[in-house]
PDB file of C-alpha atoms and ligand atoms in Angstrom:
ATOM      1  CA  MET A 110     -19.533   1.091 -20.883  1.00 49.00           C
ATOM      2  CA  THR A 111     -18.804   2.621 -24.269  1.00 51.00           C
ATOM      3  CA  ASP A 112     -15.058   2.782 -23.781  1.00 59.00           C
ATOM      4  CA  THR A 113     -13.694  -0.632 -24.634  1.00 89.00           C
ATOM      5  CA  LYS A 114     -10.076   0.191 -23.935  1.00 97.00           C
ATOM      6  CA  PRO A 115      -8.748  -1.835 -21.019  1.00 98.00           C
ATOM      7  CA  ILE A 116      -7.900  -0.450 -17.591  1.00 98.00           C
ATOM      8  CA  LEU A 117      -4.303  -1.191 -16.617  1.00 98.00           C
ATOM      9  CA  ILE A 118      -4.098  -2.600 -13.091  1.00 98.00           C
ATOM     10  CA  LEU A 119      -0.600  -2.405 -11.664  1.00 98.00           C
ATOM     11  CA  GLY A 120      -0.130  -5.114  -9.044  1.00 98.00           C
ATOM     12  CA  GLY A 121      -3.085  -6.788 -10.751  1.00 98.00           C
ATOM     13  CA  THR A 122      -2.313 -10.156  -9.164  1.00 98.00           C
ATOM     14  CA  GLY A 123      -1.768  -8.686  -5.682  1.00 98.00           C
ATOM     15  CA  LYS A 124      -4.052  -8.107  -2.691  1.00 98.00           C
ATOM     16  CA  THR A 125      -6.110  -5.217  -4.051  1.00 98.00           C
ATOM     17  CA  GLY A 126      -5.314  -5.426  -7.781  1.00 98.00           C
ATOM     18  CA  ARG A 127      -6.594  -8.993  -8.099  1.00 98.00           C
ATOM     19  CA  ARG A 128      -9.881  -8.055  -6.439  1.00 98.00           C
ATOM     20  CA  LEU A 129     -10.249  -4.957  -8.620  1.00 99.00           C
ATOM     21  CA  ALA A 130      -9.585  -7.044 -11.753  1.00 98.00           C
ATOM     22  CA  GLU A 131     -12.318  -9.508 -10.675  1.00 98.00           C
ATOM     23  CA  ARG A 132     -14.828  -6.687 -10.150  1.00 98.00           C
ATOM     24  CA  LEU A 133     -14.113  -4.981 -13.468  1.00 98.00           C
ATOM     25  CA  THR A 134     -14.131  -8.257 -15.409  1.00 98.00           C
ATOM     26  CA  ALA A 135     -17.447  -9.268 -13.815  1.00 98.00           C
ATOM     27  CA  GLN A 136     -18.951  -6.010 -15.114  1.00 98.00           C
ATOM     28  CA  GLY A 137     -17.534  -6.534 -18.604  1.00 98.00           C
ATOM     29  CA  VAL A 138     -14.817  -3.890 -18.298  1.00 98.00           C
ATOM     30  CA  PRO A 139     -11.630  -5.107 -20.014  1.00 98.00           C
ATOM     31  CA  VAL A 140      -8.522  -5.159 -17.847  1.00 98.00           C
ATOM     32  CA  ARG A 141      -4.804  -5.532 -18.428  1.00 98.00           C
ATOM     33  CA  ILE A 142      -2.715  -6.909 -15.586  1.00 98.00           C
ATOM     34  CA  GLY A 143       0.416  -4.847 -14.994  1.00 98.00           C
ATOM     35  CA  SER A 144       2.983  -7.008 -13.271  1.00 98.00           C
ATOM     36  CA  ARG A 145       6.037  -9.086 -14.073  1.00 98.00           C
ATOM     37  CA  SER A 146       3.725 -11.970 -15.011  1.00 97.00           C
ATOM     38  CA  GLY A 147       1.470  -9.735 -17.146  1.00 97.00           C
ATOM     39  CA  SER A 148       1.434  -9.571 -20.918  1.00 96.00           C
ATOM     40  CA  PRO A 149       3.127  -7.352 -21.870  1.00 97.00           C
ATOM     41  CA  ARG A 150       5.331  -7.608 -18.810  1.00 98.00           C
ATOM     42  CA  PHE A 151       5.364  -4.604 -16.447  1.00 98.00           C
ATOM     43  CA  ASP A 152       8.257  -4.199 -14.032  1.00 98.00           C
ATOM     44  CA  TRP A 153       8.721  -1.140 -11.795  1.00 98.00           C
ATOM     45  CA  ASP A 154      12.466  -1.774 -11.925  1.00 97.00           C
ATOM     46  CA  VAL A 155      12.559  -1.736 -15.747  1.00 98.00           C
ATOM     47  CA  PRO A 156      11.097   1.579 -16.997  1.00 98.00           C
ATOM     48  CA  ALA A 157      11.319   0.339 -20.596  1.00 98.00           C
ATOM     49  CA  THR A 158       8.382  -1.986 -19.794  1.00 98.00           C
ATOM     50  CA  TRP A 159       6.100   0.880 -18.710  1.00 98.00           C
ATOM     51  CA  GLY A 160       5.258   2.339 -22.165  1.00 98.00           C
ATOM     52  CA  PRO A 161       4.239  -0.962 -23.803  1.00 98.00           C
ATOM     53  CA  ALA A 162       2.090  -1.884 -20.773  1.00 98.00           C
ATOM     54  CA  MET A 163       0.165   1.407 -20.883  1.00 98.00           C
ATOM     55  CA  GLN A 164      -0.343   1.436 -24.645  1.00 98.00           C
ATOM     56  CA  GLY A 165      -4.045   1.674 -25.555  1.00 98.00           C
ATOM     57  CA  VAL A 166      -5.417   1.729 -22.000  1.00 98.00           C
ATOM     58  CA  SER A 167      -8.071   4.144 -20.726  1.00 98.00           C
ATOM     59  CA  ALA A 168      -6.939   4.473 -17.105  1.00 98.00           C
ATOM     60  CA  VAL A 169      -4.433   3.068 -14.616  1.00 99.00           C
ATOM     61  CA  TYR A 170      -4.764   1.753 -11.063  1.00 99.00           C
ATOM     62  CA  ILE A 171      -1.335   2.357  -9.538  1.00 99.00           C
ATOM     63  CA  SER A 172      -0.288  -0.074  -6.824  1.00 98.00           C
ATOM     64  CA  TYR A 173       3.448   0.292  -6.280  1.00 98.00           C
ATOM     65  CA  TYR A 174       5.720  -2.578  -5.273  1.00 96.00           C
ATOM     66  CA  PRO A 175       7.222  -3.402  -2.816  1.00 93.00           C
ATOM     67  CA  ASP A 176       5.808  -0.506  -0.800  1.00 95.00           C
ATOM     68  CA  ILE A 177       5.048   3.133  -1.408  1.00 96.00           C
ATOM     69  CA  ALA A 178       6.821   3.945   1.892  1.00 94.00           C
ATOM     70  CA  VAL A 179      10.196   2.833   0.515  1.00 93.00           C
ATOM     71  CA  PRO A 180      12.604   5.703  -0.261  1.00 92.00           C
ATOM     72  CA  GLY A 181      12.564   6.415  -3.996  1.00 95.00           C
ATOM     73  CA  ALA A 182       8.990   5.178  -4.467  1.00 97.00           C
ATOM     74  CA  ALA A 183       7.659   8.707  -4.970  1.00 98.00           C
ATOM     75  CA  ASP A 184      10.128   9.522  -7.746  1.00 98.00           C
ATOM     76  CA  THR A 185       9.332   6.256  -9.527  1.00 98.00           C
ATOM     77  CA  VAL A 186       5.565   6.676  -9.193  1.00 98.00           C
ATOM     78  CA  GLY A 187       5.911  10.314 -10.297  1.00 98.00           C
ATOM     79  CA  ALA A 188       7.896   9.308 -13.383  1.00 98.00           C
ATOM     80  CA  PHE A 189       5.256   6.708 -14.224  1.00 99.00           C
ATOM     81  CA  ALA A 190       2.411   9.232 -13.810  1.00 98.00           C
ATOM     82  CA  ARG A 191       4.146  11.801 -16.034  1.00 98.00           C
ATOM     83  CA  LEU A 192       4.739   9.174 -18.732  1.00 98.00           C
ATOM     84  CA  ALA A 193       1.085   8.143 -18.582  1.00 98.00           C
ATOM     85  CA  VAL A 194      -0.148  11.735 -18.938  1.00 98.00           C
ATOM     86  CA  ALA A 195       2.340  12.395 -21.773  1.00 98.00           C
ATOM     87  CA  SER A 196       0.945   9.255 -23.480  1.00 98.00           C
ATOM     88  CA  GLY A 197      -2.601  10.611 -23.212  1.00 98.00           C
ATOM     89  CA  ILE A 198      -3.708   8.478 -20.246  1.00 98.00           C
ATOM     90  CA  THR A 199      -4.911  10.992 -17.711  1.00 96.00           C
ATOM     91  CA  ARG A 200      -7.164   8.900 -15.436  1.00 98.00           C
ATOM     92  CA  LEU A 201      -5.004   7.599 -12.587  1.00 99.00           C
ATOM     93  CA  VAL A 202      -6.086   6.042  -9.290  1.00 99.00           C
ATOM     94  CA  LEU A 203      -3.257   5.770  -6.767  1.00 99.00           C
ATOM     95  CA  LEU A 204      -3.156   3.294  -3.887  1.00 99.00           C
ATOM     96  CA  SER A 205      -1.328   5.071  -1.066  1.00 98.00           C
ATOM     97  CA  GLY A 206      -0.535   4.609   2.622  1.00 98.00           C
ATOM     98  CA  ARG A 207      -1.245   6.680   5.758  1.00 97.00           C
ATOM     99  CA  GLY A 208       1.288   8.615   7.793  1.00 95.00           C
ATOM    100  CA  GLU A 209       4.221   7.760   5.540  1.00 95.00           C
ATOM    101  CA  THR A 210       6.477  10.548   4.251  1.00 94.00           C
ATOM    102  CA  GLU A 211       7.269   8.786   0.996  1.00 96.00           C
ATOM    103  CA  ALA A 212       3.635   7.825   0.332  1.00 97.00           C
ATOM    104  CA  GLN A 213       2.462  11.403   0.794  1.00 98.00           C
ATOM    105  CA  ARG A 214       5.304  12.556  -1.501  1.00 98.00           C
ATOM    106  CA  ALA A 215       4.106  10.069  -4.142  1.00 98.00           C
ATOM    107  CA  GLU A 216       0.595  11.512  -3.849  1.00 98.00           C
ATOM    108  CA  GLU A 217       1.973  15.002  -4.536  1.00 98.00           C
ATOM    109  CA  MET A 218       3.887  13.689  -7.559  1.00 98.00           C
ATOM    110  CA  VAL A 219       0.735  12.166  -9.035  1.00 98.00           C
ATOM    111  CA  LYS A 220      -1.235  15.373  -8.372  1.00 98.00           C
ATOM    112  CA  ALA A 221       1.516  17.431 -10.049  1.00 98.00           C
ATOM    113  CA  SER A 222       1.635  15.151 -13.112  1.00 98.00           C
ATOM    114  CA  GLY A 223      -1.437  16.770 -14.662  1.00 98.00           C
ATOM    115  CA  ALA A 224      -3.471  13.573 -14.228  1.00 98.00           C
ATOM    116  CA  ASP A 225      -7.163  13.331 -13.387  1.00 98.00           C
ATOM    117  CA  TRP A 226      -6.267  11.676 -10.116  1.00 98.00           C
ATOM    118  CA  THR A 227      -8.023   9.891  -7.287  1.00 99.00           C
ATOM    119  CA  ILE A 228      -6.048   8.828  -4.217  1.00 99.00           C
ATOM    120  CA  LEU A 229      -6.975   5.897  -1.979  1.00 99.00           C
ATOM    121  CA  ARG A 230      -4.897   6.460   1.159  1.00 98.00           C
ATOM    122  CA  CYS A 231      -5.253   3.220   3.076  1.00 98.00           C
ATOM    123  CA  ALA A 232      -4.715   1.864   6.571  1.00 98.00           C
ATOM    124  CA  TRP A 233      -3.054  -1.540   7.117  1.00 97.00           C
ATOM    125  CA  PHE A 234      -4.785  -4.216   5.070  1.00 98.00           C
ATOM    126  CA  SER A 235      -6.482  -7.010   7.022  1.00 98.00           C
ATOM    127  CA  GLN A 236      -5.186  -9.332   4.301  1.00 98.00           C
ATOM    128  CA  ASN A 237      -1.611  -8.887   5.549  1.00 97.00           C
ATOM    129  CA  PHE A 238      -2.649 -11.626   7.993  1.00 98.00           C
ATOM    130  CA  SER A 239      -3.797 -14.054   5.287  1.00 98.00           C
ATOM    131  CA  GLU A 240      -2.090 -13.058   2.032  1.00 97.00           C
ATOM    132  CA  GLY A 241       0.990 -11.290   3.360  1.00 91.00           C
ATOM    133  CA  PHE A 242       4.057 -11.759   5.479  1.00 87.00           C
ATOM    134  CA  LEU A 243       2.184 -12.480   8.752  1.00 94.00           C
ATOM    135  CA  ILE A 244       0.643 -15.754   7.600  1.00 96.00           C
ATOM    136  CA  GLU A 245       3.768 -17.770   8.345  1.00 93.00           C
ATOM    137  CA  SER A 246       3.809 -16.686  12.024  1.00 94.00           C
ATOM    138  CA  LEU A 247       0.078 -17.305  12.381  1.00 97.00           C
ATOM    139  CA  LEU A 248       0.513 -20.837  11.078  1.00 97.00           C
ATOM    140  CA  ALA A 249       3.405 -21.322  13.502  1.00 96.00           C
ATOM    141  CA  GLY A 250       1.119 -20.225  16.364  1.00 97.00           C
ATOM    142  CA  LYS A 251       3.238 -17.278  17.490  1.00 97.00           C
ATOM    143  CA  VAL A 252       3.272 -13.691  16.221  1.00 96.00           C
ATOM    144  CA  ALA A 253       6.118 -11.572  17.600  1.00 94.00           C
ATOM    145  CA  LEU A 254       6.137  -7.882  16.671  1.00 93.00           C
ATOM    146  CA  PRO A 255       7.559  -4.715  18.251  1.00 91.00           C
ATOM    147  CA  VAL A 256       4.084  -3.209  18.618  1.00 92.00           C
ATOM    148  CA  GLY A 257       2.195  -2.727  21.866  1.00 92.00           C
ATOM    149  CA  THR A 258      -1.252  -1.342  22.439  1.00 94.00           C
ATOM    150  CA  VAL A 259      -1.331   1.116  19.546  1.00 95.00           C
ATOM    151  CA  GLY A 260      -4.595   0.792  17.621  1.00 97.00           C
ATOM    152  CA  GLU A 261      -4.720   0.306  13.854  1.00 97.00           C
ATOM    153  CA  PRO A 262      -7.984   0.579  11.869  1.00 98.00           C
ATOM    154  CA  PHE A 263      -7.333  -2.453   9.615  1.00 98.00           C
ATOM    155  CA  ILE A 264      -9.096  -2.120   6.255  1.00 98.00           C
ATOM    156  CA  ASP A 265     -10.355  -5.022   4.173  1.00 98.00           C
ATOM    157  CA  ALA A 266      -8.873  -5.325   0.668  1.00 98.00           C
ATOM    158  CA  ASP A 267     -12.414  -5.965  -0.615  1.00 98.00           C
ATOM    159  CA  ASP A 268     -13.406  -2.460   0.510  1.00 99.00           C
ATOM    160  CA  ILE A 269     -10.362  -0.983  -1.235  1.00 99.00           C
ATOM    161  CA  ALA A 270     -11.183  -2.862  -4.440  1.00 99.00           C
ATOM    162  CA  ASP A 271     -14.808  -1.692  -4.231  1.00 99.00           C
ATOM    163  CA  ALA A 272     -13.588   1.904  -3.808  1.00 99.00           C
ATOM    164  CA  ALA A 273     -11.175   1.601  -6.741  1.00 99.00           C
ATOM    165  CA  PHE A 274     -13.928   0.054  -8.891  1.00 98.00           C
ATOM    166  CA  VAL A 275     -16.324   2.921  -8.152  1.00 98.00           C
ATOM    167  CA  ALA A 276     -13.609   5.552  -8.682  1.00 98.00           C
ATOM    168  CA  LEU A 277     -12.707   4.056 -12.062  1.00 98.00           C
ATOM    169  CA  THR A 278     -16.207   3.414 -13.387  1.00 98.00           C
ATOM    170  CA  GLU A 279     -18.343   6.239 -11.989  1.00 98.00           C
ATOM    171  CA  GLN A 280     -18.230  10.009 -12.348  1.00 97.00           C
ATOM    172  CA  GLY A 281     -17.361  12.422  -9.556  1.00 98.00           C
ATOM    173  CA  HIS A 282     -14.172  10.982  -8.087  1.00 98.00           C
ATOM    174  CA  VAL A 283     -11.526  13.000  -9.949  1.00 98.00           C
ATOM    175  CA  GLY A 284      -9.496  15.167  -7.573  1.00 98.00           C
ATOM    176  CA  GLN A 285     -10.737  13.246  -4.498  1.00 98.00           C
ATOM    177  CA  LEU A 286      -8.517  11.856  -1.768  1.00 98.00           C
ATOM    178  CA  TYR A 287     -10.255   9.092   0.160  1.00 98.00           C
ATOM    179  CA  GLU A 288      -8.619   8.010   3.390  1.00 98.00           C
ATOM    180  CA  LEU A 289      -9.813   4.434   3.864  1.00 98.00           C
ATOM    181  CA  THR A 290      -9.893   2.755   7.266  1.00 98.00           C
ATOM    182  CA  GLY A 291     -11.869  -0.039   8.830  1.00 98.00           C
ATOM    183  CA  PRO A 292     -14.596   0.767  11.392  1.00 98.00           C
ATOM    184  CA  ARG A 293     -12.624  -0.142  14.538  1.00 98.00           C
ATOM    185  CA  LEU A 294      -9.193   0.316  16.097  1.00 98.00           C
ATOM    186  CA  LEU A 295      -7.494  -2.941  17.077  1.00 98.00           C
ATOM    187  CA  SER A 296      -4.047  -3.553  18.455  1.00 98.00           C
ATOM    188  CA  PHE A 297      -2.026  -6.284  16.736  1.00 97.00           C
ATOM    189  CA  ALA A 298      -2.641  -8.434  19.816  1.00 98.00           C
ATOM    190  CA  ASP A 299      -6.416  -7.856  19.395  1.00 98.00           C
ATOM    191  CA  ALA A 300      -6.229  -8.777  15.709  1.00 98.00           C
ATOM    192  CA  VAL A 301      -4.289 -11.977  16.398  1.00 98.00           C
ATOM    193  CA  ALA A 302      -6.760 -12.899  19.169  1.00 98.00           C
ATOM    194  CA  GLU A 303      -9.710 -12.431  16.771  1.00 98.00           C
ATOM    195  CA  ILE A 304      -8.008 -14.620  14.175  1.00 98.00           C
ATOM    196  CA  ALA A 305      -7.175 -17.295  16.767  1.00 98.00           C
ATOM    197  CA  LYS A 306     -10.799 -17.353  17.919  1.00 98.00           C
ATOM    198  CA  ALA A 307     -12.187 -17.479  14.378  1.00 98.00           C
ATOM    199  CA  ALA A 308      -9.732 -20.204  13.368  1.00 98.00           C
ATOM    200  CA  GLY A 309     -10.266 -22.174  16.606  1.00 97.00           C
ATOM    201  CA  ARG A 310      -6.530 -22.185  17.263  1.00 97.00           C
ATOM    202  CA  ASP A 311      -4.131 -21.235  19.993  1.00 97.00           C
ATOM    203  CA  ILE A 312      -2.030 -18.374  18.575  1.00 98.00           C
ATOM    204  CA  ARG A 313       0.102 -16.246  20.882  1.00 97.00           C
ATOM    205  CA  TYR A 314       0.974 -12.599  20.397  1.00 98.00           C
ATOM    206  CA  ILE A 315       4.273 -11.450  21.853  1.00 97.00           C
ATOM    207  CA  LYS A 316       5.545  -7.890  21.944  1.00 96.00           C
ATOM    208  CA  VAL A 317       9.268  -7.971  21.299  1.00 94.00           C
ATOM    209  CA  SER A 318      11.846  -5.175  21.466  1.00 89.00           C
ATOM    210  CA  HIS A 319      12.931  -3.400  18.314  1.00 84.00           C
ATOM    211  CA  ASP A 320      16.351  -5.044  18.585  1.00 86.00           C
ATOM    212  CA  GLU A 321      14.844  -8.538  18.881  1.00 89.00           C
ATOM    213  CA  PHE A 322      12.612  -7.809  15.911  1.00 86.00           C
ATOM    214  CA  THR A 323      15.490  -6.503  13.794  1.00 82.00           C
ATOM    215  CA  ALA A 324      17.503  -9.629  14.635  1.00 84.00           C
ATOM    216  CA  SER A 325      14.633 -11.939  13.684  1.00 84.00           C
ATOM    217  CA  VAL A 326      14.089 -10.097  10.380  1.00 80.00           C
ATOM    218  CA  ALA A 327      17.816 -10.410   9.637  1.00 80.00           C
ATOM    219  CA  ALA A 328      17.711 -14.141  10.449  1.00 83.00           C
ATOM    220  CA  HIS A 329      15.031 -14.644   7.796  1.00 80.00           C
ATOM    221  CA  ASP A 330      17.425 -13.593   5.050  1.00 78.00           C
ATOM    222  CA  LEU A 331      14.956 -11.105   3.569  1.00 77.00           C
ATOM    223  CA  PRO A 332      15.940  -8.638   0.832  1.00 75.00           C
ATOM    224  CA  PRO A 333      17.475  -5.521   2.475  1.00 71.00           C
ATOM    225  CA  GLU A 334      14.651  -3.224   1.317  1.00 74.00           C
ATOM    226  CA  PHE A 335      12.019  -5.529   2.847  1.00 76.00           C
ATOM    227  CA  ALA A 336      13.897  -5.632   6.144  1.00 74.00           C
ATOM    228  CA  TRP A 337      14.157  -1.812   6.070  1.00 80.00           C
ATOM    229  CA  LEU A 338      10.445  -1.574   5.327  1.00 86.00           C
ATOM    230  CA  LEU A 339       9.320  -3.818   8.196  1.00 85.00           C
ATOM    231  CA  ASN A 340      11.430  -1.837  10.617  1.00 82.00           C
ATOM    232  CA  GLU A 341      10.104   1.461   9.268  1.00 85.00           C
ATOM    233  CA  LEU A 342       6.476   0.319   9.486  1.00 88.00           C
ATOM    234  CA  PHE A 343       6.740  -1.179  12.952  1.00 85.00           C
ATOM    235  CA  THR A 344       9.125   1.266  14.593  1.00 79.00           C
ATOM    236  CA  GLU A 345       8.115   4.566  12.957  1.00 83.00           C
ATOM    237  CA  VAL A 346       4.658   4.492  11.408  1.00 91.00           C
ATOM    238  CA  LEU A 347       2.969   2.507  14.200  1.00 91.00           C
ATOM    239  CA  ASP A 348       3.646   5.210  16.799  1.00 91.00           C
ATOM    240  CA  GLY A 349       0.022   6.236  17.178  1.00 93.00           C
ATOM    241  CA  ARG A 350      -0.066   8.726  14.300  1.00 95.00           C
ATOM    242  CA  ASN A 351      -2.663   6.609  12.451  1.00 96.00           C
ATOM    243  CA  GLU A 352      -4.776   5.806  15.494  1.00 97.00           C
ATOM    244  CA  THR A 353      -7.904   7.425  14.042  1.00 98.00           C
ATOM    245  CA  LEU A 354     -10.945   6.250  12.112  1.00 98.00           C
ATOM    246  CA  THR A 355     -12.048   7.995   8.932  1.00 98.00           C
ATOM    247  CA  ASP A 356     -15.290   8.165   6.922  1.00 98.00           C
ATOM    248  CA  GLY A 357     -13.524   7.424   3.614  1.00 98.00           C
ATOM    249  CA  VAL A 358     -15.327   4.154   2.852  1.00 98.00           C
ATOM    250  CA  GLN A 359     -18.671   5.769   3.652  1.00 98.00           C
ATOM    251  CA  ARG A 360     -17.844   8.750   1.408  1.00 98.00           C
ATOM    252  CA  VAL A 361     -16.864   6.723  -1.629  1.00 98.00           C
ATOM    253  CA  LEU A 362     -19.142   3.692  -1.238  1.00 98.00           C
ATOM    254  CA  GLY A 363     -22.067   5.041   0.785  1.00 98.00           C
ATOM    255  CA  ARG A 364     -21.791   2.195   3.303  1.00 98.00           C
ATOM    256  CA  ALA A 365     -19.802   1.203   6.356  1.00 98.00           C
ATOM    257  CA  PRO A 366     -16.442  -0.593   5.995  1.00 98.00           C
ATOM    258  CA  LYS A 367     -16.169  -4.305   6.764  1.00 98.00           C
ATOM    259  CA  ASP A 368     -15.300  -5.115  10.376  1.00 98.00           C
ATOM    260  CA  PHE A 369     -12.164  -7.114  11.176  1.00 98.00           C
ATOM    261  CA  SER A 370     -14.194  -9.874  12.828  1.00 98.00           C
ATOM    262  CA  ALA A 371     -16.120 -10.444   9.568  1.00 98.00           C
ATOM    263  CA  TYR A 372     -12.793 -10.660   7.755  1.00 98.00           C
ATOM    264  CA  ALA A 373     -11.437 -13.093  10.365  1.00 98.00           C
ATOM    265  CA  HIS A 374     -14.490 -15.388  10.167  1.00 98.00           C
ATOM    266  CA  GLU A 375     -14.718 -15.392   6.367  1.00 98.00           C
ATOM    267  CA  THR A 376     -10.992 -16.005   6.021  1.00 98.00           C
ATOM    268  CA  ALA A 377     -10.853 -18.713   8.683  1.00 98.00           C
ATOM    269  CA  ALA A 378     -13.563 -20.572   6.731  1.00 98.00           C
ATOM    270  CA  THR A 379     -11.196 -20.833   3.730  1.00 98.00           C
ATOM    271  CA  GLY A 380      -8.813 -22.909   5.878  1.00 97.00           C
ATOM    272  CA  VAL A 381      -5.861 -20.613   5.240  1.00 97.00           C
ATOM    273  CA  TRP A 382      -4.988 -20.490   8.972  1.00 97.00           C
ATOM    274  CA  SER A 383      -5.474 -24.230   9.564  1.00 94.00           C
ATOM    275  CA  ASN A 384      -2.410 -26.392   9.853  1.00 75.00           C
TER     276      ASN A 384
HETATM  277  N1  NAP B  90      -0.288  -4.076   2.713  1.00 94.07           N
HETATM  278  C1  NAP B  90      -0.731  -3.008   3.371  1.00 94.07           C
HETATM  279  O1  NAP B  90      -1.174  -3.085   4.524  1.00 94.07           O
HETATM  280  C2  NAP B  90      -0.734  -1.658   2.684  1.00 94.07           C
HETATM  281  C3  NAP B  90      -1.350  -0.559   3.317  1.00 94.07           C
HETATM  282  C4  NAP B  90      -1.381   0.675   2.657  1.00 94.07           C
HETATM  283  C5  NAP B  90      -0.789   0.801   1.400  1.00 94.07           C
HETATM  284  N2  NAP B  90      -0.190  -0.288   0.821  1.00 94.07           N
HETATM  285  C6  NAP B  90       0.459  -0.149  -0.502  1.00 94.07           C
HETATM  286  O2  NAP B  90      -0.154  -1.032  -1.420  1.00 94.07           O
HETATM  287  C7  NAP B  90       0.817  -1.417  -2.421  1.00 94.07           C
HETATM  288  C8  NAP B  90       0.723  -2.898  -2.633  1.00 94.07           C
HETATM  289  O3  NAP B  90       1.068  -3.568  -1.428  1.00 94.07           O
HETATM  290  P1  NAP B  90       0.564  -5.027  -1.129  1.00 94.07           P
HETATM  291  O4  NAP B  90       1.149  -5.415   0.171  1.00 94.07           O
HETATM  292  O5  NAP B  90      -0.910  -5.111  -1.305  1.00 94.07           O
HETATM  293  O6  NAP B  90       1.280  -5.859  -2.277  1.00 94.07           O
HETATM  294  P2  NAP B  90       0.609  -6.759  -3.396  1.00 94.07           P
HETATM  295  O7  NAP B  90      -0.225  -5.935  -4.310  1.00 94.07           O
HETATM  296  O8  NAP B  90      -0.008  -7.961  -2.805  1.00 94.07           O
HETATM  297  O9  NAP B  90       1.970  -7.114  -4.186  1.00 94.07           O
HETATM  298  C9  NAP B  90       2.087  -8.072  -5.124  1.00 94.07           C
HETATM  299  C10 NAP B  90       1.893  -7.518  -6.558  1.00 94.07           C
HETATM  300  O10 NAP B  90       3.039  -6.767  -6.991  1.00 94.07           O
HETATM  301  C11 NAP B  90       3.494  -7.327  -8.236  1.00 94.07           C
HETATM  302  N3  NAP B  90       4.942  -7.097  -8.327  1.00 94.07           N
HETATM  303  C12 NAP B  90       5.929  -7.641  -7.570  1.00 94.07           C
HETATM  304  N4  NAP B  90       7.124  -7.170  -7.962  1.00 94.07           N
HETATM  305  C13 NAP B  90       6.888  -6.300  -8.986  1.00 94.07           C
HETATM  306  C14 NAP B  90       7.740  -5.495  -9.823  1.00 94.07           C
HETATM  307  N5  NAP B  90       9.065  -5.469  -9.672  1.00 94.07           N
HETATM  308  N6  NAP B  90       7.151  -4.742 -10.787  1.00 94.07           N
HETATM  309  C15 NAP B  90       5.813  -4.759 -10.967  1.00 94.07           C
HETATM  310  N7  NAP B  90       4.963  -5.477 -10.206  1.00 94.07           N
HETATM  311  C16 NAP B  90       5.509  -6.255  -9.228  1.00 94.07           C
HETATM  312  C17 NAP B  90       3.073  -8.783  -8.150  1.00 94.07           C
HETATM  313  O11 NAP B  90       2.955  -9.410  -9.400  1.00 94.07           O
HETATM  314  P3  NAP B  90       4.194 -10.182 -10.113  1.00 94.07           P
HETATM  315  O12 NAP B  90       4.792 -11.082  -9.074  1.00 94.07           O
HETATM  316  O13 NAP B  90       3.554 -10.887 -11.261  1.00 94.07           O
HETATM  317  O14 NAP B  90       5.139  -9.124 -10.575  1.00 94.07           O
HETATM  318  C18 NAP B  90       1.688  -8.652  -7.524  1.00 94.07           C
HETATM  319  O15 NAP B  90       0.730  -8.279  -8.496  1.00 94.07           O
HETATM  320  C19 NAP B  90       2.171  -0.925  -1.910  1.00 94.07           C
HETATM  321  O16 NAP B  90       2.568   0.219  -2.624  1.00 94.07           O
HETATM  322  C20 NAP B  90       1.914  -0.579  -0.456  1.00 94.07           C
HETATM  323  O17 NAP B  90       2.720   0.473   0.000  1.00 94.07           O
HETATM  324  C21 NAP B  90      -0.160  -1.505   1.420  1.00 94.07           C
END
């Protein structure tokens, strides 16, 4: 690496950003974490923090928070991309989602910004079960969601970080959209059963109605946009539209994606699902 400028990793302490930061650092590529705990601080809700965070960086990994499916995300991501390009930072890698109107709008915004873009359009992360909102229910031994038999090709965050690392450090990925899925479709009940088996625990999966789910989300006193998001993801996006496997991991990494059972066994061994 001749370029010693850091790569700015938005969400650099989150599920994919943290893993990308580890990979780049291990290869001697300097990184700057872009988040509210970063230095300088980066906050999506405070545009005045964006310029200082991107000063002197060579490229940006854009992971939006809370979710690129939330209305308004595309305009915010678009404004960020245009500021980056105007500041001379053209290399942008966007973490996106599948089958989500707002996510696909954000992709178009980044493409239209004039950036040298790469898009990683990802399925549900396996790590939602261990580093996200589902961990609490798994520990309680009961996961209740308004999702039936629809299959989701859960993708491991390690595969996403590997893809982002390659896109940011090797030639040939500008202008590429990689749709990243795992190698197998699993229902949420299947996924919970695999985790229960790997963790050696009794964990039940219950399909609830949308109304029951909405009531339980409301009872948890979550921020309104998070409650909206969960309903959107479970009632709209998980309608079968994403029930397909892709060759994205193979295309970008030249190998197969990690299977959910490998994720479940590795993660169970950390003790995160033991109570
Ligand atoms: N999870 C999935 O299954 C999935 C699937 C496809 C696409 N995606 C997309 O991936 C992106 C990240 O989702 P995730 O679930 O993996 O979250 P995550 O990256 O684990 O989110 C946490 C990160 O966001 C940062 N953060 C929180 N509030 C922030 C703010 N106001 N400004 C700047 N940074 C902030 C946190 O750091 P600080 O606390 O230090 O600020 C942390 O680095 C989203 O855009 C989502 O739509 C997710």
